[in-house]
Amino acid sequence: MSLTDKAMTRIRELIQSGELPPGSRLPPEQQLAADLGVGRNIMREAVRALVAARVLEVRRGNGTFVTSLQPKLLLEGIGEAVELLQGDTMLELTEVRRLFEPVATALAATRVSPRQLAEIRGHLDAMRAAADDVELLNQHDAAFHRAVIAATGNETLSTVLEGISSRTLRARVWRGLVDADAAGQTLREHEAIYAALVAGDAIVAQAAALMHITTTETWLRAHLRDGAPAPRPI
């Protein structure tokens, strides 16, 4: 382990122990370097790395502080990492989504509020109106799923699923460009999810979400097996 890594580990330990709680200001540079047992240059490298990881933030003219450490802040980098994945990872991402999202949809059915149902319904109505515009349809598709997952009240889950869905969205757009019935089928699957949420039926909601994601996964597997290129950024 490099000296920089050791310094980063020590700062994390100070945060985990509560000695540096969220929102707290780091000690002055010279003192922090002495506390970490490293030179100031090594200490600066460690701080820069933790700033990049959103653990610390620099407030110009005021010092360096521990961030809020909220899931949305710390985990938002997942989406950036996903964008760099290559090859068969599109299928792996779809598998991950299949493992998490149906269960999350079931949880949403037990927690969704009338206001959240209205938001979800709004996205569904927008999808119907955009049935002939593949890209717009898929934008509302993504918003529909974000609203459903948000209804779980679990920010960590929402952030993780949002991160992995950024690339699977391309697969849905790609599907819409080559599959004439994709829009109609997508609408039917979303309507089934929405109906289960309205009924507050967790089992049916989970089954509807699983069916929806499995349909996309099955289609994607078939097209990649036939030698079609992986979806590219749009």
GROMACS .gro file of C-alpha atoms in nm:
model
  234
    1MET     CA    1   0.000   0.000   0.000
    2SER     CA    2   0.139   0.341  -0.097
    3LEU     CA    3   0.182   0.624   0.152
    4THR     CA    4  -0.106   0.806  -0.019
    5ASP     CA    5  -0.333   0.504   0.024
    6LYS     CA    6  -0.235   0.478   0.390
    7ALA     CA    7  -0.314   0.846   0.441
    8MET     CA    8  -0.654   0.802   0.271
    9THR     CA    9  -0.728   0.501   0.491
   10ARG     CA   10  -0.640   0.701   0.802
   11ILE     CA   11  -0.871   0.987   0.702
   12ARG     CA   12  -1.153   0.738   0.637
   13GLU     CA   13  -1.092   0.588   0.982
   14LEU     CA   14  -1.123   0.934   1.139
   15ILE     CA   15  -1.455   0.978   0.959
   16GLN     CA   16  -1.583   0.631   1.049
   17SER     CA   17  -1.493   0.676   1.414
   18GLY     CA   18  -1.687   1.003   1.432
   19GLU     CA   19  -1.379   1.211   1.502
   20LEU     CA   20  -1.449   1.384   1.169
   21PRO     CA   21  -1.829   1.372   1.133
   22PRO     CA   22  -2.017   1.480   0.818
   23GLY     CA   23  -1.987   1.853   0.763
   24SER     CA   24  -1.682   1.892   0.987
   25ARG     CA   25  -1.375   2.085   0.884
   26LEU     CA   26  -1.040   1.909   0.851
   27PRO     CA   27  -0.754   2.031   1.072
   28PRO     CA   28  -0.505   2.277   0.919
   29GLU     CA   29  -0.278   2.123   0.659
   30GLN     CA   30   0.036   2.104   0.875
   31GLN     CA   31  -0.152   1.953   1.168
   32LEU     CA   32  -0.335   1.699   0.950
   33ALA     CA   33  -0.007   1.586   0.789
   34ALA     CA   34   0.143   1.539   1.135
   35ASP     CA   35  -0.164   1.350   1.256
   36LEU     CA   36  -0.142   1.119   0.954
   37GLY     CA   37   0.232   1.073   0.993
   38VAL     CA   38   0.310   1.174   0.635
   39GLY     CA   39   0.454   1.467   0.450
   40ARG     CA   40   0.235   1.751   0.334
   41ASN     CA   41   0.259   1.650  -0.032
   42ILE     CA   42   0.136   1.298   0.046
   43MET     CA   43  -0.140   1.442   0.261
   44ARG     CA   44  -0.250   1.671  -0.024
   45GLU     CA   45  -0.261   1.378  -0.267
   46ALA     CA   46  -0.479   1.184  -0.022
   47VAL     CA   47  -0.714   1.478   0.021
   48ARG     CA   48  -0.740   1.530  -0.356
   49ALA     CA   49  -0.830   1.165  -0.405
   50LEU     CA   50  -1.099   1.181  -0.138
   51VAL     CA   51  -1.236   1.500  -0.291
   52ALA     CA   52  -1.266   1.315  -0.623
   53ALA     CA   53  -1.448   1.036  -0.438
   54ARG     CA   54  -1.686   1.297  -0.290
   55VAL     CA   55  -1.583   1.211   0.065
   56LEU     CA   56  -1.429   1.555   0.112
   57GLU     CA   57  -1.504   1.891  -0.044
   58VAL     CA   58  -1.292   2.204  -0.073
   59ARG     CA   59  -1.462   2.531   0.006
   60ARG     CA   60  -1.239   2.799  -0.131
   61GLY     CA   61  -1.123   3.040   0.132
   62ASN     CA   62  -1.278   2.832   0.407
   63GLY     CA   63  -1.095   2.499   0.412
   64THR     CA   64  -1.164   2.133   0.342
   65PHE     CA   65  -1.471   1.965   0.486
   66VAL     CA   66  -1.622   1.620   0.514
   67THR     CA   67  -1.923   1.600   0.282
   68SER     CA   68  -2.272   1.496   0.389
   69LEU     CA   69  -2.172   1.135   0.302
   70GLN     CA   70  -2.523   1.075   0.171
   71PRO     CA   71  -2.572   0.778  -0.064
   72LYS     CA   72  -2.670   0.998  -0.357
   73LEU     CA   73  -2.340   1.182  -0.326
   74LEU     CA   74  -2.107   0.888  -0.263
   75LEU     CA   75  -2.267   0.645  -0.506
   76GLU     CA   76  -2.342   0.874  -0.799
   77GLY     CA   77  -2.009   0.776  -0.950
   78ILE     CA   78  -2.154   0.434  -1.032
   79GLY     CA   79  -2.320   0.573  -1.342
   80GLU     CA   80  -1.993   0.725  -1.462
   81ALA     CA   81  -1.817   0.391  -1.418
   82VAL     CA   82  -2.097   0.209  -1.599
   83GLU     CA   83  -2.053   0.433  -1.901
   84LEU     CA   84  -1.700   0.295  -1.944
   85LEU     CA   85  -1.793  -0.073  -1.935
   86GLN     CA   86  -1.734  -0.269  -2.253
   87GLY     CA   87  -1.842  -0.590  -2.425
   88ASP     CA   88  -2.093  -0.821  -2.263
   89THR     CA   89  -2.140  -0.597  -1.962
   90MET     CA   90  -2.468  -0.471  -2.111
   91LEU     CA   91  -2.615  -0.812  -2.035
   92GLU     CA   92  -2.455  -0.816  -1.691
   93LEU     CA   93  -2.613  -0.479  -1.612
   94THR     CA   94  -2.951  -0.606  -1.725
   95GLU     CA   95  -2.908  -0.909  -1.499
   96VAL     CA   96  -2.826  -0.685  -1.205
   97ARG     CA   97  -3.132  -0.477  -1.278
   98ARG     CA   98  -3.343  -0.794  -1.294
   99LEU     CA   99  -3.216  -0.899  -0.952
  100PHE     CA  100  -3.282  -0.566  -0.780
  101GLU     CA  101  -3.563  -0.379  -0.952
  102PRO     CA  102  -3.853  -0.628  -0.916
  103VAL     CA  103  -3.792  -0.651  -0.541
  104ALA     CA  104  -3.769  -0.271  -0.522
  105THR     CA  105  -4.097  -0.242  -0.713
  106ALA     CA  106  -4.261  -0.477  -0.464
  107LEU     CA  107  -4.136  -0.257  -0.180
  108ALA     CA  108  -4.267   0.051  -0.359
  109ALA     CA  109  -4.614  -0.106  -0.374
  110THR     CA  110  -4.622  -0.111   0.007
  111ARG     CA  111  -4.495   0.245   0.050
  112VAL     CA  112  -4.607   0.453  -0.247
  113SER     CA  113  -4.805   0.766  -0.158
  114PRO     CA  114  -5.096   0.917  -0.354
  115ARG     CA  115  -4.868   1.199  -0.468
  116GLN     CA  116  -4.609   0.952  -0.593
  117LEU     CA  117  -4.877   0.746  -0.769
  118ALA     CA  118  -4.988   1.061  -0.947
  119GLU     CA  119  -4.631   1.126  -1.061
  120ILE     CA  120  -4.593   0.769  -1.186
  121ARG     CA  121  -4.927   0.796  -1.367
  122GLY     CA  122  -4.809   1.119  -1.528
  123HIS     CA  123  -4.504   0.944  -1.673
  124LEU     CA  124  -4.722   0.660  -1.797
  125ASP     CA  125  -4.957   0.904  -1.971
  126ALA     CA  126  -4.656   1.078  -2.126
  127MET     CA  127  -4.532   0.743  -2.256
  128ARG     CA  128  -4.866   0.682  -2.427
  129ALA     CA  129  -4.849   1.026  -2.589
  130ALA     CA  130  -4.494   0.961  -2.709
  131ALA     CA  131  -4.560   0.615  -2.849
  132ASP     CA  132  -4.440   0.718  -3.199
  133ASP     CA  133  -4.122   0.889  -3.075
  134VAL     CA  134  -3.879   0.620  -2.960
  135GLU     CA  135  -3.629   0.846  -2.785
  136LEU     CA  136  -3.897   1.049  -2.606
  137LEU     CA  137  -4.078   0.729  -2.509
  138ASN     CA  138  -3.764   0.594  -2.349
  139GLN     CA  139  -3.699   0.918  -2.161
  140HIS     CA  140  -4.041   0.885  -1.999
  141ASP     CA  141  -3.975   0.513  -1.951
  142ALA     CA  142  -3.665   0.596  -1.744
  143ALA     CA  143  -3.854   0.864  -1.549
  144PHE     CA  144  -4.132   0.613  -1.474
  145HIS     CA  145  -3.884   0.369  -1.322
  146ARG     CA  146  -3.707   0.642  -1.125
  147ALA     CA  147  -4.037   0.748  -0.974
  148VAL     CA  148  -4.126   0.389  -0.883
  149ILE     CA  149  -3.791   0.327  -0.713
  150ALA     CA  150  -3.808   0.665  -0.538
  151ALA     CA  151  -4.134   0.547  -0.381
  152THR     CA  152  -3.936   0.291  -0.181
  153GLY     CA  153  -3.789   0.576   0.021
  154ASN     CA  154  -3.451   0.402  -0.003
  155GLU     CA  155  -3.200   0.653  -0.135
  156THR     CA  156  -2.918   0.398  -0.158
  157LEU     CA  157  -3.128   0.167  -0.373
  158SER     CA  158  -3.245   0.454  -0.591
  159THR     CA  159  -2.891   0.574  -0.654
  160VAL     CA  160  -2.756   0.229  -0.740
  161LEU     CA  161  -3.040   0.148  -0.980
  162GLU     CA  162  -3.018   0.488  -1.145
  163GLY     CA  163  -2.648   0.429  -1.200
  164ILE     CA  164  -2.688   0.094  -1.374
  165SER     CA  165  -2.992   0.201  -1.576
  166SER     CA  166  -2.812   0.474  -1.768
  167ARG     CA  167  -2.664   0.218  -2.009
  168THR     CA  168  -2.963  -0.017  -2.018
  169LEU     CA  169  -3.165   0.281  -2.138
  170ARG     CA  170  -2.966   0.266  -2.462
  171ALA     CA  171  -3.075  -0.094  -2.506
  172ARG     CA  172  -3.438   0.009  -2.477
  173VAL     CA  173  -3.390   0.286  -2.736
  174TRP     CA  174  -3.205   0.044  -2.964
  175ARG     CA  175  -3.487  -0.205  -2.924
  176GLY     CA  176  -3.744   0.056  -3.018
  177LEU     CA  177  -3.554   0.143  -3.334
  178VAL     CA  178  -3.563  -0.212  -3.470
  179ASP     CA  179  -3.870  -0.370  -3.312
  180ALA     CA  180  -4.194  -0.228  -3.444
  181ASP     CA  181  -4.408  -0.360  -3.156
  182ALA     CA  182  -4.170  -0.251  -2.881
  183ALA     CA  183  -4.368   0.063  -2.793
  184GLY     CA  184  -4.696  -0.122  -2.753
  185GLN     CA  185  -4.542  -0.398  -2.545
  186THR     CA  186  -4.353  -0.148  -2.328
  187LEU     CA  187  -4.674   0.039  -2.255
  188ARG     CA  188  -4.858  -0.278  -2.160
  189GLU     CA  189  -4.582  -0.383  -1.924
  190HIS     CA  190  -4.571  -0.043  -1.755
  191GLU     CA  191  -4.948  -0.037  -1.722
  192ALA     CA  192  -4.931  -0.372  -1.539
  193ILE     CA  193  -4.669  -0.231  -1.298
  194TYR     CA  194  -4.877   0.080  -1.237
  195ALA     CA  195  -5.196  -0.121  -1.175
  196ALA     CA  196  -5.015  -0.333  -0.914
  197LEU     CA  197  -4.887  -0.020  -0.740
  198VAL     CA  198  -5.238   0.128  -0.729
  199ALA     CA  199  -5.365  -0.197  -0.577
  200GLY     CA  200  -5.078  -0.199  -0.328
  201ASP     CA  201  -5.008  -0.559  -0.429
  202ALA     CA  202  -4.637  -0.626  -0.372
  203ILE     CA  203  -4.641  -0.976  -0.521
  204VAL     CA  204  -4.806  -0.870  -0.846
  205ALA     CA  205  -4.586  -0.559  -0.865
  206GLN     CA  206  -4.274  -0.772  -0.835
  207ALA     CA  207  -4.398  -1.016  -1.098
  208ALA     CA  208  -4.490  -0.735  -1.339
  209ALA     CA  209  -4.151  -0.569  -1.302
  210LEU     CA  210  -3.972  -0.902  -1.345
  211MET     CA  211  -4.168  -0.974  -1.662
  212HIS     CA  212  -4.085  -0.629  -1.801
  213ILE     CA  213  -3.711  -0.653  -1.737
  214THR     CA  214  -3.692  -1.016  -1.849
  215THR     CA  215  -3.854  -0.922  -2.181
  216THR     CA  216  -3.578  -0.667  -2.245
  217GLU     CA  217  -3.307  -0.908  -2.134
  218THR     CA  218  -3.437  -1.190  -2.354
  219TRP     CA  219  -3.456  -0.959  -2.656
  220LEU     CA  220  -3.106  -0.826  -2.592
  221ARG     CA  221  -2.956  -1.174  -2.557
  222ALA     CA  222  -3.113  -1.284  -2.885
  223HIS     CA  223  -2.989  -0.983  -3.080
  224LEU     CA  224  -2.635  -0.997  -2.940
  225ARG     CA  225  -2.623  -1.370  -3.014
  226ASP     CA  226  -2.717  -1.292  -3.375
  227GLY     CA  227  -2.416  -1.063  -3.400
  228ALA     CA  228  -2.588  -0.725  -3.366
  229PRO     CA  229  -2.357  -0.450  -3.233
  230ALA     CA  230  -2.391  -0.337  -2.874
  231PRO     CA  231  -2.590  -0.015  -2.824
  232ARG     CA  232  -2.389   0.303  -2.856
  233PRO     CA  233  -2.446   0.642  -2.686
  234ILE     CA  234  -2.734   0.839  -2.836
   0.00000   0.00000   0.00000
